[in-house]
């Protein structure tokens, strides 16, 4: 697409074909900043490219910031968790705002993030930092003591998360001291959280000028398995409260612009708890679900939020109205093999014949033996659904959990 | 704003489920459309998966047919082996249906539907004409008669499940649209038309003939006068002589031979030769017969069995030991087709070139490199040793220089070079074959700079062609790399690289002057008058002092479809210019495409038989040919007065140019 010189020039931090694809058909100039292994591919396909090694953030971050400044780039956009602090460092230079660097560090450390939220009077669960297995056992014990459990009662579980990994990566549920033994030492330090009964959901918020421009609520059917948007009316009821909570986050984290992806819990007593927030596109292809449901390209939406030259009219024209403008509900389900030994991929007939079923991105199995799942977030591929009834969607996604896709 | 209404109310075109699938496919297509070329691959699978489910619906195929052109344009075939429809091979389709996974089978189905749209003129795609698409589909139908007649084998049914039934339905759909009154008749005509070009590779034809034979043997199909044509084809393969009446099998045939007296054997020899020269097909029994003659040392029957003329006979007598060695080492039932190559090799008289006989002795004694052996085994299997396969391939190529084809590969340059060398410099070709099959590399020079094929990156071809003859399988990857490197070295010269590449790549006999009618920078027509005059003065016997073409010349044509729309640039060989039996001056040329019979529109119908063509040649009347020509080589002009070209003829050629490939390339050149 023809580029408009009067609009911003953005740098994409990280290599993501869908994002590049979206920028190719958008009026903003762009450059991809990614590791050298992508360079040949970029050259072959005429993708504007700058090679950069993200391994260590140090004084060299100034080098990339200045290279991008010389190139005329206005702003950098992180595509992966690992490039969030790079974006902070670079944008601090490009936009002349040193505060952005510190802000990005908050997003990269789940423990700091929670403390910051707590300081801003946002409700969070009980959490502590754990440095070794002893800390974990201690936390598990103290939480269950506080719940007045007796010896022999089943424990309430606790959750362990790596400080700086995205989404479900490194997320473990611990119920007994035995579970603790299975944690490899290199996963420490970790954030330890009490378990909250209730349901979890995620929000995708497009922010410009400290205002929410578009807010999507992603309903999780089962954490780590399935998500769909827009959410059921029951969850959408929470939208005014959610909006207030996001506004609190904007203040707490001093967010002028960008895209955030926080997760929340609603407990059975009707309280909303902040889980965590990421300053980058979510995993689980929520952006694609948004495109399916609303018809706009969410990557382009993110670029609009970051670009300092975006106008208000542009934003107004770009985003549809939340919920009412959705053409239907789009959902996806992450498939895990349920058997220990599998030989082929077979889409169950009831899935294949379901009118909501769109297509799958599953591959035939490479190995017959299925490795045991140790943590969340290692599904074998996604299957997509689209249809008009959110409740049917929810039941359908739930039903997939009982089906074998690998036999 | 909301499209919910559409979702609730099923479209009128089908059931509720079908309407839902159509909507989903629509979305999947639009995503594929929007994707950049590098990202197409991600969105292809959803289209194929939804397409397959739609096809399973009662009324799915017509909807897919209507959408096929859109899917093609959206990039469904980008990055796949199907991306260039002009080079698809009908022979590979069966393979895909029998062994492909569901996505691949579906891709093949959509490809067939898009070709059907092209054949019907409702869609056009660069690189393939309506006629070509129709020929392709006819052959696909012929090769897959079992789908049409519902005699598909159980294994296919088992493997593809419901999709298998739908493939059957798809073939029926194609059949109704192609509109054959009687498909078998057309198929038989089609096979004769292909055979008239005497291809080296006849596996496809053999399979088609076999399928037709099986159909006809059921006895309930009436094809009237075409029966004779079908019978001649069938008997050429399965019972060309008295001795192999009823297709007895090789062991039984050997027993019958043992019981024959000399007169009977002579009759056998004549029968084989007649059938072979009549059809261009060689029966396996023919090879058995020749091996028997060698074993019993009844050499006097070999000329009869090969059907030699006095020329061939003379060559055979001069080089008896060599020919016997070639039969012994290369002619087996599995390589029977090389018998025709051998006969033609003798008839060409090239054994009288001093280097050929010793070079063939070298070929016979050659030990193949490990890589050569494994490549040949990978492609041709182990029914005969790779050495035998290669030697048979060499014989065929030397005997039928115009019978070689590029297969499903974008390598017309390399195929043309092989043909040219076989035609014009067979010893040079044998040298190359020796280099590659022994040392796995090829050295050529470009403007004094050596280019070793193993030192330069792959060109258009990513791996050895699996659908070509043995010599191509070995040489084409090397030639393609070298050609590609030569092109690379010409980058930035601002002119068509063939100016420099052709003389260096093909041989010294390529004319030193280079004439082009296209301005490389703009793609517009330039100096058409000069171009046409020059070509007439150089190649038309009436305007060049009656000088026949001496060496075949590499030239470039702008191929057009039957509506005279530009299809693509293509490399061919100009072989000779002569009057046909109706006193029309024609250009005879070699086209490395698998099938030269093409309609280029505006009356330019390329003929392959019946207008003075020798086997493998294609031809056009001189003016029609010039109107599609865009580059040729020539010797530097002499200063004598060139003959004047009649104004009317000039105008006609120019008009044919302007109304075909050059229609949107007029610029201000006029």
PDB file of N, CA and C in Angstrom, chain A residues 57-119:
ATOM      1  N   UNK A  57      19.967  -6.337  27.295  1.00  0.00           N
ATOM      2  CA  UNK A  57      19.661  -4.911  27.292  1.00  0.00           C
ATOM      3  C   UNK A  57      20.770  -4.199  28.065  1.00  0.00           C
ATOM      4  N   UNK A  58      21.554  -3.399  27.387  1.00  0.00           N
ATOM      5  CA  UNK A  58      22.626  -2.703  28.083  1.00  0.00           C
ATOM      6  C   UNK A  58      22.834  -1.351  27.407  1.00  0.00           C
ATOM      7  N   UNK A  59      24.027  -0.824  27.512  1.00  0.00           N
ATOM      8  CA  UNK A  59      24.253   0.503  26.934  1.00  0.00           C
ATOM      9  C   UNK A  59      24.034   0.520  25.420  1.00  0.00           C
ATOM     10  N   UNK A  60      24.036  -0.672  24.812  1.00  0.00           N
ATOM     11  CA  UNK A  60      23.847  -0.717  23.365  1.00  0.00           C
ATOM     12  C   UNK A  60      22.424  -0.328  22.969  1.00  0.00           C
ATOM     13  N   UNK A  61      21.532  -0.308  23.957  1.00  0.00           N
ATOM     14  CA  UNK A  61      20.162   0.064  23.605  1.00  0.00           C
ATOM     15  C   UNK A  61      20.119   1.484  23.037  1.00  0.00           C
ATOM     16  N   UNK A  62      21.110   2.301  23.471  1.00  0.00           N
ATOM     17  CA  UNK A  62      21.169   3.647  22.897  1.00  0.00           C
ATOM     18  C   UNK A  62      21.511   3.597  21.416  1.00  0.00           C
ATOM     19  N   UNK A  63      22.371   2.625  21.087  1.00  0.00           N
ATOM     20  CA  UNK A  63      22.793   2.495  19.696  1.00  0.00           C
ATOM     21  C   UNK A  63      21.577   2.262  18.788  1.00  0.00           C
ATOM     22  N   UNK A  64      20.732   1.300  19.156  1.00  0.00           N
ATOM     23  CA  UNK A  64      19.579   1.008  18.299  1.00  0.00           C
ATOM     24  C   UNK A  64      18.612   2.200  18.302  1.00  0.00           C
ATOM     25  N   UNK A  65      18.475   2.832  19.469  1.00  0.00           N
ATOM     26  CA  UNK A  65      17.585   3.992  19.530  1.00  0.00           C
ATOM     27  C   UNK A  65      18.061   5.080  18.579  1.00  0.00           C
ATOM     28  N   UNK A  66      19.368   5.308  18.562  1.00  0.00           N
ATOM     29  CA  UNK A  66      19.888   6.366  17.695  1.00  0.00           C
ATOM     30  C   UNK A  66      19.854   5.975  16.228  1.00  0.00           C
ATOM     31  N   UNK A  67      20.060   4.703  15.977  1.00  0.00           N
ATOM     32  CA  UNK A  67      19.960   4.260  14.575  1.00  0.00           C
ATOM     33  C   UNK A  67      18.544   4.488  14.058  1.00  0.00           C
ATOM     34  N   UNK A  68      17.577   4.164  14.924  1.00  0.00           N
ATOM     35  CA  UNK A  68      16.185   4.355  14.501  1.00  0.00           C
ATOM     36  C   UNK A  68      15.854   5.840  14.379  1.00  0.00           C
ATOM     37  N   UNK A  69      16.450   6.637  15.288  1.00  0.00           N
ATOM     38  CA  UNK A  69      16.227   8.076  15.226  1.00  0.00           C
ATOM     39  C   UNK A  69      16.776   8.639  13.909  1.00  0.00           C
ATOM     40  N   UNK A  70      17.990   8.181  13.543  1.00  0.00           N
ATOM     41  CA  UNK A  70      18.584   8.631  12.281  1.00  0.00           C
ATOM     42  C   UNK A  70      17.736   8.210  11.093  1.00  0.00           C
ATOM     43  N   UNK A  71      17.127   7.051  11.231  1.00  0.00           N
ATOM     44  CA  UNK A  71      16.296   6.523  10.147  1.00  0.00           C
ATOM     45  C   UNK A  71      15.015   7.355  10.005  1.00  0.00           C
ATOM     46  N   UNK A  72      14.690   8.119  11.072  1.00  0.00           N
ATOM     47  CA  UNK A  72      13.490   8.959  11.013  1.00  0.00           C
ATOM     48  C   UNK A  72      12.283   8.303  11.638  1.00  0.00           C
ATOM     49  N   UNK A  73      12.514   7.220  12.372  1.00  0.00           N
ATOM     50  CA  UNK A  73      11.405   6.500  13.000  1.00  0.00           C
ATOM     51  C   UNK A  73      10.812   7.330  14.132  1.00  0.00           C
ATOM     52  N   UNK A  74       9.485   7.336  14.239  1.00  0.00           N
ATOM     53  CA  UNK A  74       8.816   8.122  15.281  1.00  0.00           C
ATOM     54  C   UNK A  74       8.628   7.353  16.574  1.00  0.00           C
ATOM     55  N   UNK A  75       8.337   6.046  16.464  1.00  0.00           N
ATOM     56  CA  UNK A  75       8.016   5.292  17.675  1.00  0.00           C
ATOM     57  C   UNK A  75       8.283   3.799  17.442  1.00  0.00           C
ATOM     58  N   UNK A  76       8.597   3.096  18.522  1.00  0.00           N
ATOM     59  CA  UNK A  76       8.842   1.652  18.429  1.00  0.00           C
ATOM     60  C   UNK A  76       7.695   0.904  19.090  1.00  0.00           C
ATOM     61  N   UNK A  77       7.305  -0.225  18.478  1.00  0.00           N
ATOM     62  CA  UNK A  77       6.166  -1.003  18.990  1.00  0.00           C
ATOM     63  C   UNK A  77       6.640  -2.407  19.347  1.00  0.00           C
ATOM     64  N   UNK A  78       6.482  -2.823  20.614  1.00  0.00           N
ATOM     65  CA  UNK A  78       6.923  -4.167  20.986  1.00  0.00           C
ATOM     66  C   UNK A  78       5.912  -5.214  20.536  1.00  0.00           C
ATOM     67  N   UNK A  79       6.396  -6.299  19.957  1.00  0.00           N
ATOM     68  CA  UNK A  79       5.488  -7.370  19.539  1.00  0.00           C
ATOM     69  C   UNK A  79       5.539  -8.551  20.484  1.00  0.00           C
ATOM     70  N   UNK A  80       6.645  -8.655  21.239  1.00  0.00           N
ATOM     71  CA  UNK A  80       6.792  -9.782  22.154  1.00  0.00           C
ATOM     72  C   UNK A  80       7.164  -9.278  23.537  1.00  0.00           C
ATOM     73  N   UNK A  81       6.847 -10.094  24.526  1.00  0.00           N
ATOM     74  CA  UNK A  81       7.185  -9.770  25.907  1.00  0.00           C
ATOM     75  C   UNK A  81       8.656  -9.352  26.007  1.00  0.00           C
ATOM     76  N   UNK A  82       9.522 -10.092  25.302  1.00  0.00           N
ATOM     77  CA  UNK A  82      10.955  -9.864  25.413  1.00  0.00           C
ATOM     78  C   UNK A  82      11.396  -8.525  24.817  1.00  0.00           C
ATOM     79  N   UNK A  83      10.549  -7.884  24.039  1.00  0.00           N
ATOM     80  CA  UNK A  83      10.977  -6.612  23.438  1.00  0.00           C
ATOM     81  C   UNK A  83      10.287  -5.416  24.095  1.00  0.00           C
ATOM     82  N   UNK A  84       9.519  -5.682  25.163  1.00  0.00           N
ATOM     83  CA  UNK A  84       8.789  -4.579  25.798  1.00  0.00           C
ATOM     84  C   UNK A  84       9.745  -3.549  26.389  1.00  0.00           C
ATOM     85  N   UNK A  85      10.791  -4.023  27.104  1.00  0.00           N
ATOM     86  CA  UNK A  85      11.681  -3.026  27.706  1.00  0.00           C
ATOM     87  C   UNK A  85      12.546  -2.343  26.650  1.00  0.00           C
ATOM     88  N   UNK A  86      12.807  -3.042  25.548  1.00  0.00           N
ATOM     89  CA  UNK A  86      13.536  -2.407  24.444  1.00  0.00           C
ATOM     90  C   UNK A  86      12.724  -1.243  23.890  1.00  0.00           C
ATOM     91  N   UNK A  87      11.410  -1.511  23.736  1.00  0.00           N
ATOM     92  CA  UNK A  87      10.548  -0.445  23.240  1.00  0.00           C
ATOM     93  C   UNK A  87      10.564   0.735  24.196  1.00  0.00           C
ATOM     94  N   UNK A  88      10.546   0.421  25.502  1.00  0.00           N
ATOM     95  CA  UNK A  88      10.589   1.483  26.497  1.00  0.00           C
ATOM     96  C   UNK A  88      11.852   2.311  26.354  1.00  0.00           C
ATOM     97  N   UNK A  89      12.996   1.619  26.258  1.00  0.00           N
ATOM     98  CA  UNK A  89      14.280   2.313  26.156  1.00  0.00           C
ATOM     99  C   UNK A  89      14.342   3.148  24.875  1.00  0.00           C
ATOM    100  N   UNK A  90      13.888   2.565  23.788  1.00  0.00           N
ATOM    101  CA  UNK A  90      13.973   3.250  22.484  1.00  0.00           C
ATOM    102  C   UNK A  90      13.031   4.451  22.451  1.00  0.00           C
ATOM    103  N   UNK A  91      11.791   4.234  22.922  1.00  0.00           N
ATOM    104  CA  UNK A  91      10.825   5.325  22.878  1.00  0.00           C
ATOM    105  C   UNK A  91      11.200   6.471  23.822  1.00  0.00           C
ATOM    106  N   UNK A  92      11.921   6.125  24.913  1.00  0.00           N
ATOM    107  CA  UNK A  92      12.407   7.168  25.807  1.00  0.00           C
ATOM    108  C   UNK A  92      13.262   8.156  25.010  1.00  0.00           C
ATOM    109  N   UNK A  93      14.064   7.609  24.078  1.00  0.00           N
ATOM    110  CA  UNK A  93      14.920   8.463  23.236  1.00  0.00           C
ATOM    111  C   UNK A  93      14.097   9.129  22.129  1.00  0.00           C
ATOM    112  N   UNK A  94      13.340   8.301  21.405  1.00  0.00           N
ATOM    113  CA  UNK A  94      12.620   8.823  20.230  1.00  0.00           C
ATOM    114  C   UNK A  94      11.614   9.901  20.623  1.00  0.00           C
ATOM    115  N   UNK A  95      10.944   9.708  21.758  1.00  0.00           N
ATOM    116  CA  UNK A  95       9.898  10.650  22.147  1.00  0.00           C
ATOM    117  C   UNK A  95      10.385  11.629  23.215  1.00  0.00           C
ATOM    118  N   UNK A  96      11.685  11.504  23.568  1.00  0.00           N
ATOM    119  CA  UNK A  96      12.265  12.419  24.551  1.00  0.00           C
ATOM    120  C   UNK A  96      11.571  12.328  25.892  1.00  0.00           C
ATOM    121  N   UNK A  97      11.210  11.119  26.305  1.00  0.00           N
ATOM    122  CA  UNK A  97      10.481  10.951  27.548  1.00  0.00           C
ATOM    123  C   UNK A  97      11.094   9.807  28.356  1.00  0.00           C
ATOM    124  N   UNK A  98      12.068  10.107  29.233  1.00  0.00           N
ATOM    125  CA  UNK A  98      12.799   9.077  29.973  1.00  0.00           C
ATOM    126  C   UNK A  98      11.885   8.201  30.830  1.00  0.00           C
ATOM    127  N   UNK A  99      10.742   8.729  31.229  1.00  0.00           N
ATOM    128  CA  UNK A  99       9.814   7.977  32.070  1.00  0.00           C
ATOM    129  C   UNK A  99       9.383   6.649  31.418  1.00  0.00           C
ATOM    130  N   UNK A 100       9.361   6.607  30.094  1.00  0.00           N
ATOM    131  CA  UNK A 100       8.890   5.416  29.382  1.00  0.00           C
ATOM    132  C   UNK A 100       9.756   4.202  29.678  1.00  0.00           C
ATOM    133  N   UNK A 101      11.047   4.441  29.915  1.00  0.00           N
ATOM    134  CA  UNK A 101      11.950   3.339  30.208  1.00  0.00           C
ATOM    135  C   UNK A 101      11.536   2.661  31.520  1.00  0.00           C
ATOM    136  N   UNK A 102      11.341   3.465  32.545  1.00  0.00           N
ATOM    137  CA  UNK A 102      10.951   2.921  33.838  1.00  0.00           C
ATOM    138  C   UNK A 102       9.604   2.224  33.760  1.00  0.00           C
ATOM    139  N   UNK A 103       8.686   2.842  33.021  1.00  0.00           N
ATOM    140  CA  UNK A 103       7.353   2.259  32.864  1.00  0.00           C
ATOM    141  C   UNK A 103       7.456   0.844  32.285  1.00  0.00           C
ATOM    142  N   UNK A 104       8.324   0.692  31.297  1.00  0.00           N
ATOM    143  CA  UNK A 104       8.415  -0.613  30.645  1.00  0.00           C
ATOM    144  C   UNK A 104       8.972  -1.665  31.598  1.00  0.00           C
ATOM    145  N   UNK A 105       9.857  -1.238  32.531  1.00  0.00           N
ATOM    146  CA  UNK A 105      10.395  -2.203  33.480  1.00  0.00           C
ATOM    147  C   UNK A 105       9.285  -2.755  34.380  1.00  0.00           C
ATOM    148  N   UNK A 106       8.308  -1.905  34.683  1.00  0.00           N
ATOM    149  CA  UNK A 106       7.185  -2.369  35.500  1.00  0.00           C
ATOM    150  C   UNK A 106       6.406  -3.475  34.784  1.00  0.00           C
ATOM    151  N   UNK A 107       6.259  -3.300  33.471  1.00  0.00           N
ATOM    152  CA  UNK A 107       5.495  -4.291  32.695  1.00  0.00           C
ATOM    153  C   UNK A 107       6.233  -5.615  32.601  1.00  0.00           C
ATOM    154  N   UNK A 108       7.564  -5.546  32.775  1.00  0.00           N
ATOM    155  CA  UNK A 108       8.354  -6.747  32.554  1.00  0.00           C
ATOM    156  C   UNK A 108       8.549  -7.570  33.814  1.00  0.00           C
ATOM    157  N   UNK A 109       8.143  -7.061  34.955  1.00  0.00           N
ATOM    158  CA  UNK A 109       8.379  -7.789  36.205  1.00  0.00           C
ATOM    159  C   UNK A 109       7.042  -7.956  36.908  1.00  0.00           C
ATOM    160  N   UNK A 110       6.553  -9.195  36.921  1.00  0.00           N
ATOM    161  CA  UNK A 110       5.200  -9.417  37.417  1.00  0.00           C
ATOM    162  C   UNK A 110       5.044  -9.016  38.872  1.00  0.00           C
ATOM    163  N   UNK A 111       6.127  -9.119  39.619  1.00  0.00           N
ATOM    164  CA  UNK A 111       6.050  -8.802  41.025  1.00  0.00           C
ATOM    165  C   UNK A 111       5.984  -7.286  41.235  1.00  0.00           C
ATOM    166  N   UNK A 112       6.876  -6.572  40.523  1.00  0.00           N
ATOM    167  CA  UNK A 112       6.841  -5.106  40.604  1.00  0.00           C
ATOM    168  C   UNK A 112       5.497  -4.570  40.154  1.00  0.00           C
ATOM    169  N   UNK A 113       5.013  -5.187  39.067  1.00  0.00           N
ATOM    170  CA  UNK A 113       3.744  -4.777  38.468  1.00  0.00           C
ATOM    171  C   UNK A 113       2.622  -4.848  39.505  1.00  0.00           C
ATOM    172  N   UNK A 114       2.610  -5.943  40.265  1.00  0.00           N
ATOM    173  CA  UNK A 114       1.554  -6.140  41.258  1.00  0.00           C
ATOM    174  C   UNK A 114       1.663  -5.138  42.402  1.00  0.00           C
ATOM    175  N   UNK A 115       2.912  -4.875  42.789  1.00  0.00           N
ATOM    176  CA  UNK A 115       3.109  -3.902  43.871  1.00  0.00           C
ATOM    177  C   UNK A 115       2.634  -2.519  43.420  1.00  0.00           C
ATOM    178  N   UNK A 116       2.977  -2.195  42.180  1.00  0.00           N
ATOM    179  CA  UNK A 116       2.571  -0.886  41.668  1.00  0.00           C
ATOM    180  C   UNK A 116       1.057  -0.765  41.662  1.00  0.00           C
ATOM    181  N   UNK A 117       0.401  -1.855  41.224  1.00  0.00           N
ATOM    182  CA  UNK A 117      -1.053  -1.844  41.192  1.00  0.00           C
ATOM    183  C   UNK A 117      -1.613  -1.682  42.605  1.00  0.00           C
ATOM    184  N   UNK A 118      -1.005  -2.413  43.516  1.00  0.00           N
ATOM    185  CA  UNK A 118      -1.461  -2.373  44.904  1.00  0.00           C
ATOM    186  C   UNK A 118      -1.337  -0.952  45.478  1.00  0.00           C
ATOM    187  N   UNK A 119      -0.177  -0.313  45.162  1.00  0.00           N
ATOM    188  CA  UNK A 119       0.050   1.049  45.619  1.00  0.00           C
ATOM    189  C   UNK A 119      -1.029   1.989  45.109  1.00  0.00           C
TER     190      UNK A 119
END
